Coordinates of C-alpha atoms in Angstrom, one line a residue:
Chain A
X115 CA 93.2 157.5 75.9
X116 CA 92.5 159.2 79.2
X117 CA 89.8 161.6 80.4
X118 CA 91.9 164.7 79.5
X119 CA 92.3 163.6 75.9
X120 CA 88.6 162.6 75.7
X121 CA 87.7 166.1 77.0
X122 CA 90.0 167.8 74.6
X123 CA 88.7 165.7 71.6
X124 CA 85.1 166.6 72.6
X125 CA 86.0 170.3 72.6
X126 CA 87.9 170.0 69.3
X127 CA 85.0 168.2 67.7
X128 CA 82.9 171.4 68.3
X129 CA 85.5 173.8 67.1
X130 CA 83.2 176.8 66.4
X131 CA 81.4 176.6 69.7
X132 CA 84.7 176.0 71.6
X133 CA 86.4 178.8 69.7
X134 CA 83.6 181.3 70.5
X135 CA 83.6 180.2 74.2
X136 CA 87.3 180.7 74.4
X137 CA 87.0 184.1 72.8
X138 CA 84.3 185.0 75.3
X139 CA 86.3 183.8 78.3
X140 CA 89.5 185.3 76.9
X141 CA 87.8 188.7 76.5
X142 CA 86.7 188.6 80.2
X143 CA 90.1 187.6 81.3
X144 CA 91.7 190.3 79.1
X145 CA 89.5 192.9 80.8
X146 CA 90.8 191.7 84.2
X147 CA 94.4 191.5 83.0
X148 CA 94.4 195.0 81.4
X149 CA 92.5 196.8 84.1
X150 CA 94.2 195.2 87.2
X151 CA 97.5 195.2 85.3
X152 CA 97.2 198.9 84.6
X153 CA 96.4 199.6 88.2
X154 CA 99.5 197.7 89.0
X155 CA 101.6 199.7 86.5
X156 CA 100.3 202.9 88.0
X157 CA 101.0 201.8 91.6
X158 CA 104.5 200.5 90.7
X159 CA 105.3 203.8 89.0
X160 CA 104.1 205.8 92.0
X161 CA 106.2 203.7 94.3
X162 CA 109.2 203.9 92.0
X163 CA 108.9 207.7 92.0
X164 CA 109.4 207.8 95.7
X165 CA 112.0 205.1 95.8
X166 CA 114.1 206.8 93.1
X167 CA 114.1 209.9 95.4
X168 CA 115.2 207.7 98.3
X169 CA 112.2 208.9 100.2
X170 CA 111.3 207.0 103.4
X171 CA 108.5 209.2 104.7
X172 CA 106.2 211.8 103.4
X173 CA 104.7 214.6 105.5
X174 CA 101.4 216.1 104.4
X175 CA 98.4 217.8 105.6
X176 CA 96.3 215.8 108.1
X177 CA 92.9 214.7 107.0
X178 CA 93.1 216.0 103.5
X179 CA 93.3 213.2 101.1
X180 CA 93.4 215.4 98.0
X181 CA 97.0 216.0 97.0
X182 CA 96.2 219.0 94.9
X183 CA 94.3 221.0 97.5
X184 CA 96.3 219.9 100.6
X185 CA 99.1 222.0 101.9
X186 CA 101.4 222.4 104.9
X187 CA 103.7 225.2 106.1
X188 CA 107.0 225.0 104.3
X189 CA 108.8 226.0 107.5
X190 CA 108.2 222.6 108.8
X191 CA 111.0 221.5 106.5
X192 CA 113.5 223.5 108.5
X193 CA 112.2 222.1 111.8
X194 CA 112.5 218.5 110.5
X195 CA 115.9 219.1 109.0
X196 CA 117.3 219.8 112.4
X197 CA 116.3 216.4 113.8
X198 CA 119.3 214.1 114.1
X199 CA 117.2 211.2 112.8
X200 CA 116.5 213.0 109.5
X201 CA 119.0 212.9 106.6
X202 CA 117.3 215.3 104.3
X203 CA 114.0 217.1 103.7
X204 CA 112.8 218.1 100.2
X205 CA 109.8 220.5 99.6
X206 CA 107.4 219.6 96.9
X207 CA 104.4 221.5 95.6
X208 CA 102.1 219.6 93.2
X209 CA 99.7 220.7 90.5
X210 CA 98.4 219.8 87.1
X211 CA 98.5 221.9 83.9
X212 CA 96.8 221.6 80.6
X213 CA 98.9 220.8 77.5
X214 CA 96.8 221.8 74.5
X215 CA 93.1 221.2 74.5
X216 CA 92.9 217.7 76.0
X217 CA 96.2 216.6 77.5
X218 CA 97.6 217.6 80.8
X219 CA 100.8 217.1 82.7
X220 CA 102.0 217.1 86.3
X221 CA 103.7 220.2 87.6
X222 CA 106.3 219.9 90.4
X223 CA 107.5 222.8 92.4
X224 CA 111.0 222.2 93.7
X225 CA 113.5 224.5 95.5
X226 CA 116.5 225.6 93.5
X227 CA 118.9 223.7 95.7
X228 CA 116.6 220.7 96.2
X229 CA 118.2 217.3 96.8
X230 CA 115.6 215.8 94.4
X231 CA 117.6 217.2 91.4
X232 CA 120.4 214.7 92.2
X233 CA 118.0 211.8 91.6
X234 CA 117.2 212.6 88.0
X235 CA 119.4 212.7 84.9
X236 CA 119.4 216.2 83.5
X237 CA 120.4 217.3 80.0
X238 CA 120.8 221.1 80.3
X239 CA 120.6 222.6 83.7
X240 CA 118.5 223.1 86.8
X241 CA 116.1 226.1 86.7
X242 CA 117.9 229.2 88.0
X243 CA 115.3 231.9 87.1
X244 CA 111.6 232.1 88.0
X245 CA 110.5 231.6 84.4
X246 CA 112.7 228.5 83.8
X247 CA 111.4 225.0 83.7
X248 CA 112.9 221.5 83.6
X249 CA 110.8 219.2 81.4
X250 CA 110.5 215.4 81.7
X251 CA 111.7 213.5 78.7
X252 CA 108.3 212.0 78.1
X253 CA 106.4 215.3 78.1
X254 CA 109.2 216.9 76.0
X255 CA 108.8 214.2 73.4
X256 CA 105.0 214.3 73.5
X257 CA 104.9 218.1 73.1
X258 CA 107.9 218.2 70.7
X259 CA 109.9 220.6 73.0
X260 CA 113.6 221.0 73.4
X261 CA 116.0 223.2 75.4
X262 CA 115.4 226.9 74.7
X263 CA 111.8 226.4 73.7
X264 CA 108.9 227.9 75.6
X265 CA 106.3 225.9 77.5
X266 CA 103.1 227.1 79.0
X267 CA 102.4 226.0 82.5
X268 CA 99.1 227.1 84.0
X269 CA 98.9 230.1 81.8
X270 CA 102.5 231.2 82.4
X271 CA 105.3 230.9 79.8
X272 CA 108.5 229.2 80.9
X273 CA 111.8 228.8 79.1
X274 CA 112.9 225.2 79.0
X275 CA 116.4 225.1 80.6
X276 CA 116.8 221.3 80.6
X277 CA 115.2 218.0 79.9
X278 CA 115.4 215.2 82.4
X279 CA 115.1 211.4 82.6
X280 CA 113.9 209.6 85.7
X281 CA 113.6 206.0 86.9
X282 CA 109.9 206.8 87.1
X283 CA 108.0 207.3 83.9
X284 CA 105.3 209.0 85.9
X285 CA 107.9 211.7 86.9
X286 CA 109.2 211.8 83.3
X287 CA 105.8 213.0 82.3
X288 CA 106.1 216.1 84.5
X289 CA 107.5 219.6 84.4
X290 CA 109.6 221.0 87.3
X291 CA 109.4 224.7 88.0
X292 CA 110.9 226.8 90.9
X293 CA 108.9 226.3 94.1
X294 CA 108.4 230.0 94.7
X295 CA 107.0 230.5 91.2
X296 CA 104.5 227.7 91.5
X297 CA 103.4 229.0 95.0
X298 CA 102.7 232.4 93.3
X299 CA 100.8 230.7 90.4
X300 CA 98.7 228.6 92.8
X301 CA 98.4 231.5 95.2
X302 CA 99.7 229.5 98.2
X303 CA 102.7 231.4 99.5
X304 CA 104.7 229.5 102.1
X305 CA 102.8 226.3 101.4
X306 CA 104.0 223.0 100.0
X307 CA 101.9 219.9 99.2
X308 CA 104.3 217.5 100.9
X309 CA 107.8 217.0 102.4
X310 CA 109.9 214.1 101.3
X311 CA 112.1 212.8 104.1
X312 CA 115.1 210.6 104.0
X313 CA 115.8 208.9 107.3
X314 CA 119.3 208.3 108.6
X315 CA 119.8 204.5 108.5
X316 CA 122.4 202.0 109.7
X317 CA 124.4 202.1 112.9
X318 CA 124.4 199.8 115.9
X319 CA 122.5 199.7 119.1
X320 CA 123.8 197.5 122.0
X321 CA 126.2 195.8 119.6
X322 CA 123.5 194.8 117.1
X323 CA 122.7 196.4 113.7
X324 CA 119.6 198.6 114.0
X325 CA 116.6 197.5 111.9
X326 CA 116.0 200.1 109.2
X327 CA 112.3 199.7 109.3
X328 CA 112.3 200.3 113.0
X329 CA 114.4 203.5 112.4
X330 CA 111.8 204.7 109.9
X331 CA 108.9 203.9 112.2
X332 CA 110.7 205.6 115.1
X333 CA 111.2 208.8 113.1
X334 CA 107.6 208.7 111.9
X335 CA 106.3 208.6 115.5
X336 CA 108.7 211.4 116.5
X337 CA 107.5 213.7 113.7
X338 CA 103.8 212.8 114.3
X339 CA 104.3 214.1 117.9
X340 CA 106.2 217.1 116.8
X341 CA 103.8 218.2 114.0
X342 CA 100.3 217.2 115.1
X343 CA 98.5 218.9 112.2
X344 CA 100.3 216.7 109.7
X345 CA 100.3 213.1 108.9
X346 CA 103.4 211.1 108.3
X347 CA 103.2 208.2 106.0
X348 CA 105.5 205.6 104.7
X349 CA 105.7 205.0 100.9
X350 CA 103.6 201.8 101.1
X351 CA 101.0 203.6 103.2
X352 CA 100.7 206.3 100.5
X353 CA 100.5 203.9 97.7
X354 CA 97.9 201.7 99.3
X355 CA 95.9 204.7 100.6
X356 CA 96.0 206.9 97.5
X357 CA 92.4 207.6 96.6
X358 CA 92.9 207.7 92.9
X359 CA 94.6 204.4 92.8
X360 CA 92.2 202.8 95.3
X361 CA 89.2 204.0 93.2
X362 CA 90.9 202.7 90.0
X363 CA 91.7 199.3 91.6
X364 CA 88.2 199.0 93.0
X365 CA 86.8 199.9 89.6
X366 CA 89.1 197.4 87.9
X367 CA 88.0 194.6 90.3
X368 CA 84.3 195.5 89.9
X369 CA 84.5 195.4 86.1
X370 CA 86.6 192.2 86.3
X371 CA 84.0 190.5 88.6
X372 CA 81.3 191.3 86.1
X373 CA 83.5 190.0 83.3
X374 CA 84.2 186.8 85.3
X375 CA 80.4 186.3 85.8
X376 CA 80.0 186.7 82.0
X377 CA 82.8 184.1 81.5
X378 CA 81.2 181.7 83.9
X379 CA 77.8 182.0 82.3
X380 CA 79.4 181.5 78.8
X381 CA 81.1 178.3 79.9
X382 CA 77.9 177.1 81.7
X383 CA 75.9 177.7 78.5
X384 CA 78.4 175.9 76.4
X385 CA 78.7 172.9 78.7
X386 CA 75.0 172.6 79.4
X387 CA 74.4 172.5 75.6
X388 CA 77.2 170.0 75.2
X389 CA 75.8 167.8 78.0
X390 CA 72.3 168.0 76.4
X391 CA 73.7 167.1 73.0
X392 CA 75.6 164.2 74.4
X393 CA 72.9 162.9 76.6
X394 CA 72.6 159.6 74.8
X395 CA 76.4 159.2 74.7
X396 CA 76.5 159.8 78.4
X397 CA 73.7 157.2 78.7
X398 CA 75.9 154.6 77.0
X399 CA 78.8 155.4 79.4
X400 CA 76.4 154.8 82.3
X401 CA 75.1 151.7 80.7
X402 CA 78.5 150.1 80.2
X403 CA 79.4 150.8 83.8
X404 CA 81.2 154.1 84.0
X405 CA 81.1 155.5 87.4
X406 CA 79.2 158.8 87.8
X407 CA 82.3 160.3 89.3
X408 CA 84.2 159.7 86.0
X409 CA 81.4 161.3 84.0
X410 CA 81.4 164.3 86.4
X411 CA 85.2 164.5 86.0
X412 CA 84.9 164.4 82.2
X413 CA 82.5 167.4 82.1
X414 CA 84.6 169.3 84.6
X415 CA 87.7 168.6 82.6
X416 CA 86.1 170.1 79.5
X417 CA 85.0 173.2 81.5
X418 CA 88.4 173.6 83.1
X419 CA 90.1 173.2 79.6
X420 CA 87.8 176.0 78.3
X421 CA 88.7 178.2 81.2
X422 CA 92.4 177.6 81.0
X423 CA 92.5 178.0 77.2
X424 CA 90.4 181.2 77.6
X425 CA 92.8 182.3 80.3
X426 CA 95.8 181.9 78.1
X427 CA 94.1 183.7 75.3
X428 CA 92.9 186.4 77.7
X429 CA 96.4 186.9 79.1
X430 CA 97.9 187.5 75.6
X431 CA 94.9 189.8 74.7
X432 CA 95.1 191.6 78.0
X433 CA 98.8 192.4 77.7
X434 CA 98.2 193.4 74.1
X435 CA 95.5 195.9 75.2
X436 CA 97.8 197.2 78.0
X437 CA 100.6 197.8 75.5
X438 CA 98.2 199.7 73.2
X439 CA 96.9 201.8 76.2
X440 CA 100.3 202.5 77.6
X441 CA 101.7 203.6 74.3
X442 CA 98.6 205.7 73.5
X443 CA 99.2 209.5 73.6
X444 CA 96.9 209.9 76.6
X445 CA 98.7 207.4 78.8
X446 CA 102.2 207.3 77.5
X447 CA 103.7 208.6 80.7
X448 CA 101.8 206.2 83.0
X449 CA 104.6 203.7 83.3
X450 CA 106.2 200.5 82.0
X451 CA 104.4 197.1 81.8
X452 CA 105.7 194.6 84.1
X453 CA 105.5 191.1 82.6
X454 CA 105.1 189.5 86.0
X455 CA 105.2 185.7 85.9
X456 CA 103.5 185.4 89.3
X457 CA 100.6 187.6 88.1
X458 CA 100.4 185.5 84.9
X459 CA 100.3 182.3 86.9
X460 CA 97.6 183.8 89.1
X461 CA 95.5 184.7 86.0
X462 CA 95.8 181.1 84.8
X463 CA 94.8 179.8 88.2
X464 CA 91.8 182.2 88.2
X465 CA 90.9 180.9 84.7
X466 CA 91.1 177.4 86.0
X467 CA 88.8 178.3 88.9
X468 CA 86.4 180.0 86.5
X469 CA 86.3 176.8 84.4
X470 CA 85.9 174.6 87.4
X471 CA 83.0 176.7 88.9
X472 CA 81.3 176.8 85.5
X473 CA 81.6 173.1 85.1
X474 CA 79.9 172.2 88.4
X475 CA 76.3 172.7 87.3
X476 CA 76.6 171.0 83.9
X477 CA 78.5 168.1 85.5
X478 CA 75.8 167.6 88.1
X479 CA 73.2 167.8 85.4
X480 CA 75.1 165.1 83.4
X481 CA 75.2 162.6 86.3
X482 CA 71.6 163.3 87.2
X483 CA 70.4 161.9 83.9
X484 CA 68.8 158.5 84.3
X485 CA 70.5 155.9 82.1
X486 CA 67.3 154.7 80.4
X487 CA 66.1 158.3 79.8
X488 CA 69.5 159.2 78.4
X489 CA 69.5 156.4 76.0
X490 CA 66.0 157.3 74.8
X491 CA 67.1 161.0 74.3
X492 CA 67.8 160.6 70.6
Chain B
X171 CA 66.2 130.4 92.8
X172 CA 67.6 128.3 90.0
X173 CA 71.3 128.8 90.4
X174 CA 72.1 127.1 87.1
X175 CA 70.4 130.0 85.3
X176 CA 72.5 133.1 84.6
X177 CA 69.3 135.2 84.5
X178 CA 66.0 134.5 86.2
X179 CA 63.1 136.9 86.4
X180 CA 60.3 136.3 88.9
X181 CA 56.9 137.9 88.3
X182 CA 58.6 141.0 86.8
X183 CA 56.3 144.0 86.2
X184 CA 56.9 147.6 85.1
X185 CA 54.2 150.3 85.2
X186 CA 54.5 153.9 84.2
X187 CA 52.5 157.0 85.0
X188 CA 51.4 155.8 88.5
X189 CA 50.3 152.4 87.2
X190 CA 48.1 153.7 84.3
X191 CA 50.5 152.4 81.7
X192 CA 51.5 148.8 82.0
X193 CA 54.7 148.0 80.1
X194 CA 55.4 144.5 81.5
X195 CA 53.3 142.3 83.7
X196 CA 54.3 139.3 85.7
X197 CA 57.1 138.0 83.5
X198 CA 58.9 135.0 84.9
X199 CA 61.8 133.7 82.8
X200 CA 64.9 131.6 83.1
X201 CA 68.0 132.0 80.9
X202 CA 70.7 129.4 81.3
X203 CA 74.3 130.4 80.9
X204 CA 75.5 130.2 77.3
X205 CA 72.1 130.5 75.8
X206 CA 71.3 132.8 72.8
X207 CA 67.8 133.8 73.6
X208 CA 65.6 135.7 71.2
X209 CA 62.8 138.0 72.5
X210 CA 60.2 138.8 69.9
X211 CA 57.0 140.8 69.8
X212 CA 55.4 143.7 68.1
X213 CA 56.5 147.3 68.8
X214 CA 55.5 148.5 72.2
X215 CA 54.9 145.0 73.5
X216 CA 57.4 145.4 76.4
X217 CA 60.3 143.4 75.0
X218 CA 62.8 146.3 75.4
X219 CA 61.5 147.1 78.8
X220 CA 62.2 143.5 79.8
X221 CA 65.8 143.9 78.5
X222 CA 66.3 147.1 80.3
X223 CA 65.1 145.6 83.6
X224 CA 67.4 142.6 83.2
X225 CA 70.3 144.9 82.5
X226 CA 69.5 147.2 85.4
X227 CA 69.0 150.2 83.2
X228 CA 65.5 150.5 84.7
X229 CA 63.9 149.4 88.0
X230 CA 61.0 147.0 88.1
X231 CA 57.7 148.2 89.7
X232 CA 57.4 144.7 91.2
X233 CA 59.1 141.3 90.9
X234 CA 62.8 140.6 90.9
X235 CA 65.7 139.9 88.5
X236 CA 68.3 137.4 89.7
X237 CA 71.8 137.1 88.2
X238 CA 73.5 133.8 89.0
X239 CA 71.0 133.3 91.8
X240 CA 71.6 136.7 93.4
X241 CA 69.4 139.7 93.4
X242 CA 70.6 141.7 90.3
X243 CA 69.6 145.0 91.8
X244 CA 72.1 144.5 94.6
X245 CA 74.8 143.2 92.3
X246 CA 74.5 146.0 89.8
X247 CA 75.1 148.5 92.5
X248 CA 78.5 147.0 93.3
X249 CA 81.4 148.9 91.8
X250 CA 82.5 147.5 88.5
X251 CA 79.9 144.7 88.4
X252 CA 78.0 145.9 85.4
X253 CA 81.2 146.9 83.7
X254 CA 82.7 143.4 84.0
X255 CA 79.6 141.2 83.6
X256 CA 77.2 142.9 81.2
X257 CA 77.5 144.2 77.7
X258 CA 75.0 146.3 75.8
X259 CA 74.3 146.6 72.1
X260 CA 71.7 149.0 70.9
X261 CA 70.0 149.8 67.6
X262 CA 71.4 153.3 67.5
X263 CA 75.0 152.1 68.3
X264 CA 75.7 155.1 70.6
X265 CA 79.3 155.6 69.3
X266 CA 81.3 158.7 70.3
X267 CA 81.8 160.6 67.0
X268 CA 84.9 162.3 68.4
X269 CA 86.7 158.9 68.8
X270 CA 88.0 156.5 66.4
X271 CA 87.2 152.7 66.3
X272 CA 89.9 151.7 68.8
X273 CA 89.0 154.5 71.2
X274 CA 85.3 153.7 71.1
X275 CA 85.9 150.1 71.7
X276 CA 88.3 151.0 74.6
X277 CA 85.7 153.2 76.4
X278 CA 84.8 150.5 79.0
X279 CA 88.6 149.9 79.6
X280 CA 88.9 153.4 81.0
X281 CA 87.3 152.1 84.1
X282 CA 89.7 149.1 84.2
X283 CA 92.9 148.9 86.1
X284 CA 94.7 147.0 83.4
X285 CA 98.0 148.3 82.1
X286 CA 98.0 150.5 79.0
X287 CA 99.7 147.7 77.0
X288 CA 97.1 145.1 78.1
X289 CA 94.3 147.4 77.3
X290 CA 95.6 148.0 73.8
X291 CA 96.2 144.3 73.2
X292 CA 92.7 143.4 74.4
X293 CA 91.1 146.1 72.2
X294 CA 93.0 144.9 69.2
X295 CA 91.9 141.3 69.8
X296 CA 88.3 142.1 70.1
X297 CA 88.4 144.4 67.0
X298 CA 90.0 141.6 65.1
X299 CA 87.3 139.2 66.4
X300 CA 84.5 141.4 65.0
X301 CA 86.3 141.7 61.7
X302 CA 87.1 145.4 61.4
X303 CA 90.9 145.3 62.2
X304 CA 91.6 147.2 59.0
X305 CA 89.5 150.1 60.4
X306 CA 91.1 150.3 63.8
X307 CA 92.1 153.9 63.5
X308 CA 89.2 155.0 61.3
X309 CA 86.8 157.7 62.4
X310 CA 83.4 156.2 63.1
X311 CA 82.0 158.7 60.5
X312 CA 83.9 156.8 57.8
X313 CA 82.4 153.4 58.6
X314 CA 79.4 151.7 57.0
X315 CA 76.3 151.1 59.2
X316 CA 77.3 147.5 59.6
X317 CA 80.8 148.3 60.6
X318 CA 79.5 150.8 63.2
X319 CA 77.4 148.0 64.8
X320 CA 80.5 145.8 64.8
X321 CA 82.3 148.6 66.8
X322 CA 79.3 148.7 69.2
X323 CA 79.5 144.8 69.6
X324 CA 83.2 145.0 70.2
X325 CA 82.7 147.6 72.9
X326 CA 80.1 145.4 74.5
X327 CA 82.4 142.4 74.5
X328 CA 85.7 144.0 75.5
X329 CA 85.3 143.3 79.2
X330 CA 84.5 139.6 78.5
X331 CA 81.0 139.9 80.0
X332 CA 78.9 136.8 80.9
X333 CA 75.8 138.5 79.4
X334 CA 75.2 140.6 76.3
X335 CA 71.9 142.4 76.0
X336 CA 71.1 143.4 72.5
X337 CA 68.2 145.7 71.8
X338 CA 67.1 145.5 68.1
X339 CA 70.8 145.3 67.1
X340 CA 69.9 144.8 63.4
X341 CA 67.1 147.4 63.4
X342 CA 69.1 149.9 61.3
X343 CA 70.8 147.4 59.1
X344 CA 70.1 146.2 55.6
X345 CA 69.5 142.4 55.0
X346 CA 73.1 141.6 54.2
X347 CA 74.5 143.4 57.2
X348 CA 71.7 141.9 59.4
X349 CA 72.8 138.4 58.4
X350 CA 76.5 139.3 59.0
X351 CA 75.8 140.7 62.5
X352 CA 73.5 137.8 63.5
X353 CA 76.2 135.4 62.3
X354 CA 78.7 137.3 64.4
X355 CA 76.5 137.1 67.5
X356 CA 76.1 133.4 66.9
X357 CA 79.9 132.9 66.6
X358 CA 80.6 134.9 69.7
X359 CA 77.9 133.0 71.6
X360 CA 79.6 129.7 70.6
X361 CA 83.2 130.8 70.8
X362 CA 83.2 132.9 73.9
X363 CA 80.3 131.1 75.6
X364 CA 78.6 134.4 76.2
X365 CA 74.9 134.5 77.0
X366 CA 73.0 136.7 74.7
X367 CA 69.5 138.0 75.1
X368 CA 68.5 139.7 71.8
X369 CA 65.3 141.7 71.4
X370 CA 64.1 141.7 67.8
X371 CA 60.9 141.9 65.8
X372 CA 62.5 140.2 62.7
X373 CA 61.6 136.6 62.3
X374 CA 64.8 135.9 60.3
X375 CA 66.9 137.0 63.3
X376 CA 65.3 134.4 65.5
X377 CA 66.7 131.6 63.3
X378 CA 70.1 132.3 64.9
X379 CA 68.8 132.0 68.5
X380 CA 68.8 128.8 70.6
X381 CA 65.4 129.7 71.9
X382 CA 62.8 132.3 71.3
X383 CA 60.1 133.8 73.6
X384 CA 57.3 136.2 72.7
X385 CA 56.1 139.1 74.6
X386 CA 52.7 140.6 73.8
X387 CA 50.9 143.4 75.7
X388 CA 53.6 143.1 78.4
X389 CA 53.0 139.4 79.0
X390 CA 55.1 136.4 78.2
X391 CA 53.2 134.2 75.8

């Protein structure tokens, strides 16, 4: 018999209390897993959307953090395309449109000859006419639309000329319409939300291969000087600076911290009750010569076990909740769940820390009991 | 100090509530090694207090306890001293309900550096000695009251202590179990040469002791 098995037996002896505590801790951990996990799913999808387009830099209006209201002159694209450092420039206009009473989808305005079409898998064809639209597979499935059907985008009827699949589920939940048409609908002629840039990479300088990141950074500085009313950002900058994602991640952490505090209080309550109940048993351990450090370790073991068991349960529950949320009609285009082992290991470590922190007060309380008073407790 | 005595108390007193309650007053006592000493007295007379002070579970208000001629207070603070030299048996047994007989008896061994094999062997030997080897893996819930006290006695003896302090060990037992437990104490005292100080208020229990002292109103009579 060792301390760990004694701690486990102690918990097993009080099955109901242990079960309820694990349920409480697990629920708190599940809140963390599902909210932070969803934020991660959202961020990964956003990043994937740019990566699938082989976008290195994004040019957008300076100082306007709102994607929907920001806009830059589309002629900037022609200027940038002439730079020897730039491989390609794609114009994108963004908006949202309602689908039915509650749902909405992303609307992308692309040029007819946009390079972005080559990054998606199209069944049907690219829009040729103003009233034609290319519909993401997700949104087509959700709305029950197929090629030849009509779809309403911001009050305008479009004929579906194709359905597309993308590496990004976020993109698969969107509808692509001709850029000029969306500019008319939004009443922003000559404006685009952003420009997607691919930088020319590779080559040698002074006999050594050129660092791609340095090439991207160099091009970014060049454009920033050339177009001072714009800001040029790398994909990672955009992902980390996106307001919606930042708010969601902050919200996820805030709720998670409250949930962690609830978990810590739950374990403290369980362990203090346990220590009180076992006062006389702790007294006999002190009487027979157990060191206080061993009793401290026993209580901490129990608390850590509660934390880790709660963490394991919370992890399973959290991923279950995420699966339900991601497959719900409202969020089905948000992305794919990444069963990241490092994230799971971190969750278990956090649970362990929650258990340890929760065990400190009850453990100190246990070793503060005077032997003779402990033995008289019953 | 009398170095031939295992335990000696000199003018031992214990007061509570800033001296308003006097539990023990000026008790001087000598207990030679190997003696089975009975301490009798009415409830609240201070006999348990004396036992707790001898065992270092409580601190005296004045006076001193000596263990083999050395100040007990200093010895008891040494790492592992109490574990290896003292055993306690109480009226309420204080067994861990989550553990079986073997595990309860082995609790003191968790502080020992013996190998797992030796620990198991030692525990089995002592369980056999107290006569409950057929219950070795039984839950303490499934034991009779007498068997539970035998588990507590085995736990007290497993580290081969020089001194066993028993506080009303038969207080919860019926007459048959009382006699069995007292006979067991006597056997252990003779076989293992362990010094036993037993607090009791039962006259019959004192028949098993080598010597008996009486405490009344906190004073040695």
